[in-house]
Short mmCIF file of C-alpha atoms and ligand atoms in Angstrom, two decimals:
data_model
loop_
_atom_site.label_atom_id
_atom_site.label_comp_id
_atom_site.label_asym_id
_atom_site.label_seq_id
_atom_site.Cartn_x
_atom_site.Cartn_y
_atom_site.Cartn_z
CA UNK P 1 -4.54 1.88 26.84
CA UNK P 2 -3.87 4.21 23.89
CA UNK P 3 -5.39 3.68 20.45
CA UNK P 4 -2.35 1.87 19.07
CA UNK P 5 -2.35 -0.46 22.10
CA UNK P 6 -6.05 -1.14 21.53
CA UNK P 7 -5.39 -2.05 17.90
CA UNK P 8 -2.60 -4.42 18.89
CA UNK P 9 -4.86 -6.01 21.48
CA UNK P 10 -7.68 -6.38 18.94
CA UNK P 11 -5.58 -8.26 16.37
CA UNK P 12 -3.58 -10.39 18.80
CA UNK P 13 -5.72 -13.55 18.32
CA UNK P 14 -5.39 -13.15 14.54
CA UNK P 15 -1.61 -12.81 14.85
CA UNK P 16 -1.37 -15.87 17.11
CA UNK P 17 -3.46 -17.90 14.67
CA UNK P 18 -1.29 -16.82 11.74
CA UNK P 19 1.96 -17.48 13.55
CA UNK P 20 0.88 -21.09 14.02
CA UNK P 21 -0.22 -21.42 10.36
CA UNK P 22 2.66 -19.75 8.52
CA UNK P 23 5.37 -22.16 7.36
CA UNK P 24 8.26 -19.63 7.20
CA UNK P 25 9.43 -16.65 9.30
CA UNK P 26 8.53 -13.36 7.63
CA UNK P 27 10.81 -10.60 6.35
CA UNK P 28 8.23 -8.19 4.97
CA UNK P 29 4.62 -7.51 4.04
CA UNK P 30 3.03 -6.37 0.79
CA UNK P 31 -0.39 -4.75 0.78
CA UNK P 32 -1.74 -4.69 -2.76
CA UNK P 33 -4.46 -2.46 -4.12
CA UNK P 34 -6.96 -2.79 -6.97
CA UNK P 35 -6.20 -5.68 -9.31
CA UNK P 36 -2.50 -5.75 -8.48
CA UNK P 37 -2.42 -9.43 -7.49
CA UNK P 38 -2.23 -9.85 -11.29
CA UNK P 39 1.51 -9.19 -10.87
CA UNK P 40 2.01 -12.79 -9.63
CA UNK P 41 2.10 -15.60 -12.15
CA UNK P 42 3.38 -18.38 -9.88
CA UNK P 43 1.68 -20.14 -6.98
CA UNK P 44 2.31 -18.91 -3.42
CA UNK P 45 3.91 -21.19 -0.83
CA UNK P 46 0.83 -20.81 1.38
CA UNK P 47 -2.52 -19.04 1.17
CA UNK P 48 -5.74 -18.49 3.10
CA UNK P 49 -8.79 -16.24 2.77
CA UNK P 50 -8.97 -13.20 5.07
CA UNK P 51 -12.20 -14.69 6.42
CA UNK P 52 -10.25 -17.65 7.89
CA UNK P 53 -8.18 -15.27 10.06
CA UNK P 54 -9.98 -14.80 13.38
CA UNK P 55 -11.95 -11.56 13.41
CA UNK P 56 -10.36 -10.20 10.23
CA UNK P 57 -12.63 -8.20 7.89
CA UNK P 58 -13.09 -8.92 4.16
CA UNK P 59 -12.59 -6.43 1.31
CA UNK P 60 -15.76 -5.61 -0.63
CA UNK P 61 -14.32 -3.90 -3.74
CA UNK P 62 -13.81 -5.70 -7.08
CA UNK P 63 -10.14 -6.49 -7.68
CA UNK P 64 -9.36 -6.97 -3.97
CA UNK P 65 -9.09 -10.76 -3.63
CA UNK P 66 -9.23 -10.95 0.16
CA UNK P 67 -6.59 -13.68 0.09
CA UNK P 68 -3.52 -13.74 2.30
CA UNK P 69 -0.44 -15.40 0.77
CA UNK P 70 3.11 -16.24 1.68
CA UNK P 71 5.51 -15.63 -1.20
CA UNK P 72 9.23 -15.49 -1.79
CA UNK P 73 9.81 -12.11 -3.46
CA UNK P 74 13.36 -11.09 -4.25
CA UNK P 75 15.31 -12.30 -1.23
CA UNK P 76 12.47 -12.01 1.25
CA UNK P 77 9.61 -14.10 2.62
CA UNK P 78 6.67 -11.78 2.23
CA UNK P 79 3.15 -11.89 3.64
CA UNK P 80 0.96 -10.62 0.79
CA UNK P 81 -2.37 -9.01 1.67
CA UNK P 82 -4.47 -9.34 -1.49
CA UNK P 83 -6.69 -6.35 -0.95
CA UNK P 84 -7.18 -3.49 1.45
CA UNK P 85 -9.98 -1.84 3.41
CA UNK P 86 -11.10 1.63 2.36
CA UNK P 87 -12.91 4.35 4.26
CA UNK P 88 -15.31 4.62 1.32
CA UNK P 89 -16.43 1.02 1.90
CA UNK P 90 -17.71 2.19 5.27
CA UNK P 91 -14.73 0.88 7.23
CA UNK P 92 -13.18 2.98 10.00
CA UNK P 93 -9.48 3.87 10.18
CA UNK P 94 -9.13 0.97 12.65
CA UNK P 95 -9.99 -1.57 9.93
CA UNK P 96 -8.07 0.31 7.22
CA UNK P 97 -4.84 -0.13 9.19
CA UNK P 98 -5.60 -3.70 10.38
CA UNK P 99 -3.14 -5.34 7.93
CA UNK P 100 -0.34 -3.04 9.13
CA UNK P 101 -1.02 -3.74 12.81
CA UNK P 102 -1.21 -7.47 12.08
CA UNK P 103 2.08 -7.31 10.17
CA UNK P 104 3.68 -5.54 13.12
CA UNK P 105 2.39 -8.15 15.58
CA UNK P 106 3.98 -10.82 13.37
CA UNK P 107 7.33 -9.07 13.76
CA UNK P 108 7.43 -7.60 10.25
CA UNK P 109 9.61 -4.49 9.93
CA UNK P 110 9.29 -3.73 6.21
CA UNK P 111 6.13 -2.92 4.27
CA UNK P 112 5.40 -2.22 0.61
CA UNK P 113 2.02 -0.75 -0.29
CA UNK P 114 0.62 -0.48 -3.83
CA UNK P 115 -2.37 1.43 -5.14
CA UNK P 116 -4.08 2.52 -8.33
CA UNK P 117 -4.09 6.26 -8.93
CA UNK P 118 -5.14 8.90 -11.41
CA UNK P 119 -2.59 11.25 -12.96
CA UNK P 120 -3.24 14.84 -11.89
CA UNK P 121 -0.56 16.47 -14.05
CA UNK P 122 0.43 15.66 -17.60
CA UNK P 123 3.79 14.30 -16.36
CA UNK P 124 2.75 10.68 -15.76
CA UNK P 125 0.62 8.55 -18.06
CA UNK P 126 -1.56 5.46 -17.55
CA UNK P 127 0.66 2.40 -17.21
CA UNK P 128 3.45 4.24 -15.33
CA UNK P 129 4.61 2.88 -11.96
CA UNK P 130 5.69 5.53 -9.45
CA UNK P 131 7.43 5.44 -6.07
CA UNK P 132 5.64 7.78 -3.67
CA UNK P 133 7.98 10.39 -2.24
CA UNK P 134 5.31 12.02 -0.08
CA UNK P 135 1.57 12.12 0.51
CA UNK P 136 -1.21 14.63 1.10
CA UNK P 137 -3.90 13.31 3.42
CA UNK P 138 -7.06 14.98 2.09
CA UNK P 139 -9.38 12.31 3.47
CA UNK P 140 -10.10 14.41 6.58
CA UNK P 141 -9.49 11.32 8.71
CA UNK P 142 -6.38 10.47 10.67
CA UNK P 143 -5.16 7.89 13.15
CA UNK P 144 -6.92 8.62 16.47
CA UNK P 145 -3.64 8.66 18.37
CA UNK P 146 -4.38 11.09 21.20
CA UNK P 147 -1.30 11.42 23.39
CA UNK P 148 1.06 10.08 20.73
CA UNK P 149 0.34 12.46 17.89
CA UNK P 150 3.88 13.77 17.56
CA UNK P 151 5.64 10.45 17.67
CA UNK P 152 6.96 9.08 14.42
CA UNK P 153 9.60 6.43 14.57
CA UNK P 154 10.46 6.44 10.88
CA UNK P 155 10.34 8.73 7.91
CA UNK P 156 8.23 7.88 4.89
CA UNK P 157 9.57 6.68 2.51
CA UNK P 158 12.23 4.88 4.54
CA UNK P 159 15.42 6.77 3.51
CA UNK P 160 17.93 3.91 3.31
CA UNK P 161 15.50 1.52 1.64
CA UNK P 162 14.53 4.18 -0.90
CA UNK P 163 18.17 4.87 -1.74
CA UNK P 164 18.97 1.18 -2.15
CA UNK P 165 15.92 0.74 -4.36
CA UNK P 166 16.88 3.74 -6.52
CA UNK P 167 20.33 2.22 -7.06
CA UNK P 168 18.91 -1.22 -7.89
CA UNK P 169 16.34 0.17 -10.34
CA UNK P 170 19.08 2.11 -12.06
CA UNK P 171 21.19 -1.08 -12.39
CA UNK P 172 18.15 -2.90 -13.80
CA UNK P 173 17.24 -0.04 -16.12
CA UNK P 174 13.69 0.09 -14.73
CA UNK P 175 11.94 3.44 -14.90
CA UNK P 176 10.14 4.36 -11.67
CA UNK P 177 9.90 8.13 -11.11
CA UNK P 178 8.87 9.59 -7.74
CA UNK P 179 5.59 11.41 -7.17
CA UNK P 180 3.43 13.02 -4.49
CA UNK P 181 0.14 11.22 -3.81
CA UNK P 182 -3.09 12.85 -2.68
CA UNK P 183 -5.56 10.68 -0.79
CA UNK P 184 -9.22 11.61 -1.12
CA UNK P 185 -12.06 10.06 0.87
CA UNK P 186 -14.01 8.85 -2.20
CA UNK P 187 -16.02 6.88 -3.17
CA UNK P 188 -16.71 9.27 -6.04
CA UNK P 189 -13.90 10.22 -8.38
CA UNK P 190 -12.87 13.88 -8.27
CA UNK P 191 -14.48 16.70 -10.19
CA UNK P 192 -12.31 18.56 -12.73
CA UNK P 193 -12.27 21.53 -10.31
CA UNK P 194 -10.94 19.30 -7.52
CA UNK P 195 -8.24 18.04 -9.87
CA UNK P 196 -7.19 21.65 -10.62
CA UNK P 197 -7.04 22.20 -6.85
CA UNK P 198 -4.86 19.09 -6.46
CA UNK P 199 -2.49 20.38 -9.17
CA UNK P 200 -2.08 23.64 -7.25
CA UNK P 201 -1.34 22.02 -3.90
CA UNK P 202 1.42 19.87 -5.38
CA UNK P 203 -0.24 16.49 -5.94
CA UNK P 204 0.89 14.48 -8.94
CA UNK P 205 -1.36 11.45 -8.51
CA UNK P 206 -4.64 10.92 -6.68
CA UNK P 207 -6.30 7.91 -5.07
CA UNK P 208 -8.49 6.87 -2.16
CA UNK P 209 -6.16 4.88 0.06
CA UNK P 210 -2.65 4.34 1.42
CA UNK P 211 -2.07 7.37 3.68
CA UNK P 212 -3.46 5.84 6.88
CA UNK P 213 -1.59 2.59 6.28
CA UNK P 214 1.63 4.61 5.94
CA UNK P 215 0.86 6.71 9.03
CA UNK P 216 0.32 3.51 10.99
CA UNK P 217 3.50 1.89 9.68
CA UNK P 218 5.50 4.95 10.71
CA UNK P 219 3.89 4.95 14.18
CA UNK P 220 4.70 1.25 14.63
CA UNK P 221 8.31 1.60 13.54
CA UNK P 222 7.80 -0.28 10.26
CA UNK P 223 9.87 0.95 7.29
CA UNK P 224 7.55 1.60 4.33
CA UNK P 225 7.63 2.24 0.59
CA UNK P 226 4.53 2.83 -1.54
CA UNK P 227 3.99 2.55 -5.29
CA UNK P 228 1.19 3.93 -7.45
CA UNK P 229 0.16 2.36 -10.72
CA UNK P 230 -1.16 5.21 -12.85
CA UNK P 231 -4.41 3.86 -14.24
CA UNK P 232 -6.05 6.91 -15.81
CA UNK P 233 -5.87 10.63 -16.39
CA UNK P 234 -7.68 12.32 -13.50
CA UNK P 235 -11.09 13.90 -14.10
CA UNK P 236 -10.96 16.78 -16.57
CA UNK P 237 -7.73 15.51 -18.18
CA UNK P 238 -9.55 12.91 -20.27
CA UNK P 239 -12.89 13.34 -22.01
CA UNK P 240 -14.51 9.96 -21.23
CA UNK P 241 -15.83 9.22 -17.72
CA UNK P 242 -13.60 7.23 -15.34
CA UNK P 243 -14.55 3.72 -14.34
CA UNK P 244 -13.25 1.06 -11.98
CA UNK P 245 -13.17 -1.34 -14.96
CA UNK P 246 -10.68 0.96 -16.73
CA UNK P 247 -8.60 1.15 -13.54
CA UNK P 248 -8.48 -2.65 -13.26
CA UNK P 249 -7.65 -3.13 -16.93
CA UNK P 250 -4.69 -0.73 -16.76
CA UNK P 251 -3.36 -2.30 -13.54
CA UNK P 252 -3.39 -5.64 -15.38
CA UNK P 253 -1.30 -4.15 -18.19
CA UNK P 254 1.16 -2.53 -15.76
CA UNK P 255 1.42 -5.67 -13.59
CA UNK P 256 4.77 -6.94 -15.03
CA UNK P 257 6.44 -3.59 -14.38
CA UNK P 258 4.92 -3.34 -10.92
CA UNK P 259 6.28 -6.81 -10.14
CA UNK P 260 9.81 -5.83 -11.25
CA UNK P 261 9.72 -2.81 -8.97
CA UNK P 262 8.25 -4.65 -5.99
CA UNK P 263 10.74 -7.48 -6.44
CA UNK P 264 13.58 -4.97 -6.56
CA UNK P 265 12.31 -3.41 -3.32
CA UNK P 266 12.30 -6.76 -1.52
CA UNK P 267 15.76 -7.59 -2.92
CA UNK P 268 17.35 -4.59 -1.20
CA UNK P 269 15.84 -4.64 2.29
CA UNK P 270 18.30 -2.80 4.54
CA UNK P 271 18.76 -5.74 6.93
CA UNK P 272 18.66 -8.79 4.64
N1 HPA Y 301 -9.09 9.27 -8.54
C1 HPA Y 301 -9.20 8.65 -7.34
N2 HPA Y 301 -8.88 7.39 -7.15
C2 HPA Y 301 -8.40 6.70 -8.20
C3 HPA Y 301 -8.26 7.26 -9.46
C4 HPA Y 301 -8.64 8.63 -9.65
O1 HPA Y 301 -8.54 9.20 -10.75
N3 HPA Y 301 -7.79 6.29 -10.28
C5 HPA Y 301 -7.62 5.18 -9.52
N4 HPA Y 301 -8.00 5.42 -8.25
#
């Protein structure tokens, strides 16, 4: 069995358990990063802690609730993963992509991922919400997909979904520029020299997540879009030291705009 098959096998009991629990059929999944569950003000239709899902790990980072919810967002029923697993927490790629594999086992074909990121150039400022047009995987880890390494069943970002979203955001007058994301391993923030390196290789924002989830979505044939909330100027672009508290505070402030963008994305799913 190849690696992807092993992952599907591993999360099958979790998927079966969830299928029996969930009150509605699912259209999409949303995997939210640091503090971004603040974008929801209303109650979900259904919720459960990750720890209730058989075998599922629990996030350890502040701002990652570890709660799974079912929500109506835009026109879609969406399974919301309130928190992700990071390599810097000591998890392996297998756990990092667990929500994506689980979503795929539940029949989900559309995924939105959000993260918090630092601005590497002076173009984007804290509080901005960006659609990722591309990503640089600088984590030096990849999906261990021996034998399947050249197979990708989708492009990232999904072309038709991206186009529909662009049109909808224009109608709504919501500003959401596109940017290239660089994923570092962490857990430390970058040095100013690393940030100058990132500027030169074409990154516009930097974080410590997302790329493996997107790789996995593409491999599983799930259409994906990803958004960064810019939470700070990257190291060297601001004089005070970075902190996770600052990141969380800025995500909270940007939450209403993030919600508008995410809702727009789920209102224009290509097959709804
Ligand atoms: N660097 C890496 N990860 C981050 C940052 C940053 O500046 N901000 C939020 N997550």
